[in-house]
Amino acid sequence: MATKYTAEDITVLEGLEPVRKRPGMYIGGVGSAGLHHLVWEIVDNSIDEAMNGHASDVSVILHKDGQSVTVGDNGRGIPVDMHPKHKKTAIELIFSTLHAGGKFDGENYKTAGGLHGVGASVVNALSSKLVVRVKRDGFEWKMEFRGGKTQGKLEKVGPARGTGTHIWFRPDPTIFPKIEFSGDQIRERLEIASYLHRGLKVHFHDEVHNTKHDFFQEGGLNDYLSRLIKDGNKTTIHEQPFSLSKEVDGSRIEVAFRWTEATDELVKSYVNGIPTGSGGTHENGLRAGAVKAVRNYIETHELTPRGVTLTAEDVREGLVAIISVFVAEPQFQGQTKDRLNNPELQGSVDSAVRPALEQWLNSNRTAAEQIVARIVLAARAREASRAASAQISRKTATSGRLTLPGKLSDCLSSDRSRSELFIVEGDSAGGSAKQGRDRNTQAVLPLRGKVLNTEGLGLSKVLENKEIADLVTALGCGVGQGFDLSRLRYERVILLADADSDGHHITTLLITLVYRHLPELIKNRRLFVAVPPLYRIDIGKETYWAGDDAARDKILKEKARPGSKVDITRFKGLGEMMPKVLWETTLNPKTRRLLRVEIQDALETDRVVNELMGKDASARFRFIMERADQAEPLDV
Ligand code: 1YM
């Protein structure tokens, strides 16, 4: 219960002249921000009254002239009784003297940010005209001021039902060079206030734009969080947000957050309902507490990934968070006074968030797993793109070279527009390709064993596979959110596997990997499949190469004369091909055939890749890429 307010409780220090002389000291400046500050001050008094349990509705009207505002509430009404010592009414003291404040018991928070209850008098001092109407004890009262000075006595208008305070004011044009209130700014601030003060009903009538808004958010911060995620077009990682509302050492701490797939971090912070755009101790405490909780969870459940260290930034990537604290004596810092500086808040917030979040993770295991996977992914993407950017200057920096996979035989030229990467199945085929290639422009990366089937796997799982991680590193363009085509180290990425069904399977797995995790390579027409020959056909002194049975038969039909000596060799694999032959048939841009991997129907491709997953690989191969015998040779 709030202590009953009487006029005796007001401490008077001085008149309003100092405010008119140096407005900047009280409202930050006389520009647009200072002008709107006047509205916030009066609104804050109404919100205080509501938050202390005496009012349910706050209303604001931006009048048609765009230069005057009315703020009202249905609270107790500003006291109108006479101050025994000063022989003035409470309302007059509140509006016409500086540092006059009400009496607050420990249970109440004053939301006023830094002005500590002097808001009403500051607004009055800086208004050419201000009219306050109070309904209280069965009557309506009215008092008028000009430039902060009373215009006659407190007037008893007449009997009235209900209670409340309404203040109309017009800022002083001799103080503010430009008086033009922004309906959008007021609306936004009021809407946010309705999120920060759950259950508060806020009404805004913008007479300039002829619009009316009613804000009431039952879900409080959680509703605000949903709005931030929706407005930012962010994809969430887990179903339910984490939220907390706790009293610590006399401060109220309210927090809501959720992880998204976004690569940035978004934290909105407030102190006593006032935005702290430059953060401060409460934000620091939130970050520290959240990071510690997640790290603890990862350690306790032995989820630490191999080969990558999780930084605090990894943990916070994609986080969308709101922290709202109510503090008895906020200290603000910084140029624009929008950073909270109360040192005790950091510890209070940290120690409120950490155990609560840890407990939440433990009782929401699905969400916890999704969050941890997201964080590991952030770490892997960070390391992959760091490696990639280190490689960018592969010709100039030796240290950059060292981070490339050891088995990559890179090309010598640093001209990316001419360079190609062959991804080759198996070490022996890799050996032939390495010897047979044009080492100036062609790089070779041999892959060992079967490639991981990535269909249906999350990026973090995919990157745990060493072969794939090496491939991503060699490409240099990063993966997932960190993908950047401009950092791709090669003009063409060419898959080279045996012409048999095993080879097709491997090609299919690699296309699946690219399709799901590096789709930009396909979209930008940078992925190709090489067509190595399956047959060598010697007819007399001439040698021909055929990629499949149909090509073989065509050559035999067209080239073989009756009686000519025909010798057909079927290659077992690329590995047994002489390097020179491999160059002639498969690598040499002048004579080879390449198939470009294209997606003609994205939805259909998605369906097929999905459907055929784990089924006959060569069938899938036929679906995904154009068939060799249908494809036009590419002039690349
Ligand atoms: C449109 C702005 O100022 N409402 C309002 C203000 C006050 C009270 C009620 C009030 C407070 C108390 C007792 C108390 C006051 N504020 C101050 C000061 N609306 C608006 N509604 N009875 C009524 O705090 O004990 C003094 S009274 F000075 F803090 F601003």
GROMACS .gro file of C-alpha atoms and ligand atoms in nm, residues 3 5 42 45-46 49 71-73 76-79 94 100-104 110 117 136 165 167, ligand 1:
model
   54
    3THR     CA    1   0.149   0.594   0.183
    5TYR     CA    2   0.005   1.163  -0.012
   42ILE     CA    3   0.392   1.344  -1.845
   45ASN     CA    4   0.363   1.017  -1.439
   46SER     CA    5   0.045   0.851  -1.562
   49GLU     CA    6   0.006   0.599  -1.118
   71VAL     CA    7  -0.208   1.316  -2.154
   72GLY     CA    8  -0.455   1.165  -1.912
   73ASP     CA    9  -0.512   0.882  -1.669
   76ARG     CA   10  -0.628   0.925  -0.798
   77GLY     CA   11  -0.576   1.270  -0.945
   78ILE     CA   12  -0.292   1.500  -0.843
   79PRO     CA   13  -0.356   1.621  -0.487
   94ILE     CA   14   0.416   2.023  -0.821
  100ALA     CA   15   0.909   1.904  -0.591
  101GLY     CA   16   0.825   1.540  -0.565
  102GLY     CA   17   0.571   1.316  -0.404
  103LYS     CA   18   0.650   1.092  -0.116
  104PHE     CA   19   0.729   0.741  -0.218
  110LYS     CA   20   0.923   0.603  -0.991
  117GLY     CA   21   0.938   1.348  -1.018
  136ARG     CA   22  -1.087   1.402  -0.714
  165THR     CA   23  -0.558   1.370  -1.412
  167ILE     CA   24  -0.278   1.761  -1.873
  6371YM     C1   25  -0.137   1.321  -1.687
  6371YM     C2   26  -0.033   1.302  -1.587
  6371YM     O1   27   0.045   1.319  -1.322
  6371YM     N1   28  -0.105   1.158  -1.264
  6371YM     C3   29  -0.090   1.154  -1.127
  6371YM     C4   30   0.015   1.216  -1.061
  6371YM     C5   31   0.023   1.206  -0.922
  6371YM     C6   32  -0.071   1.127  -0.855
  6371YM     C7   33  -0.171   1.067  -0.929
  6371YM     C8   34  -0.072   1.106  -0.709
  6371YM     C9   35   0.041   1.058  -0.647
  6371YM    C10   36   0.035   1.036  -0.509
  6371YM    C11   37  -0.083   1.061  -0.440
  6371YM    C12   38   0.158   0.988  -0.439
  6371YM    C13   39   0.130   1.278  -0.855
  6371YM     N2   40   0.251   1.289  -0.896
  6371YM    C14   41   0.326   1.369  -0.816
  6371YM    C15   42   0.464   1.395  -0.849
  6371YM     N3   43  -0.084   1.226  -1.477
  6371YM    C16   44  -0.043   1.240  -1.351
  6371YM     N4   45  -0.178   1.080  -1.062
  6371YM     N5   46  -0.191   1.105  -0.504
  6371YM    C17   47  -0.188   1.128  -0.637
  6371YM     O2   48   0.256   0.971  -0.506
  6371YM     O3   49   0.150   0.968  -0.317
  6371YM    C18   50   0.267   1.418  -0.707
  6371YM     S1   51   0.119   1.365  -0.711
  6371YM     F1   52   0.503   1.504  -0.785
  6371YM     F2   53   0.537   1.294  -0.815
  6371YM     F3   54   0.478   1.416  -0.977
   0.00000   0.00000   0.00000
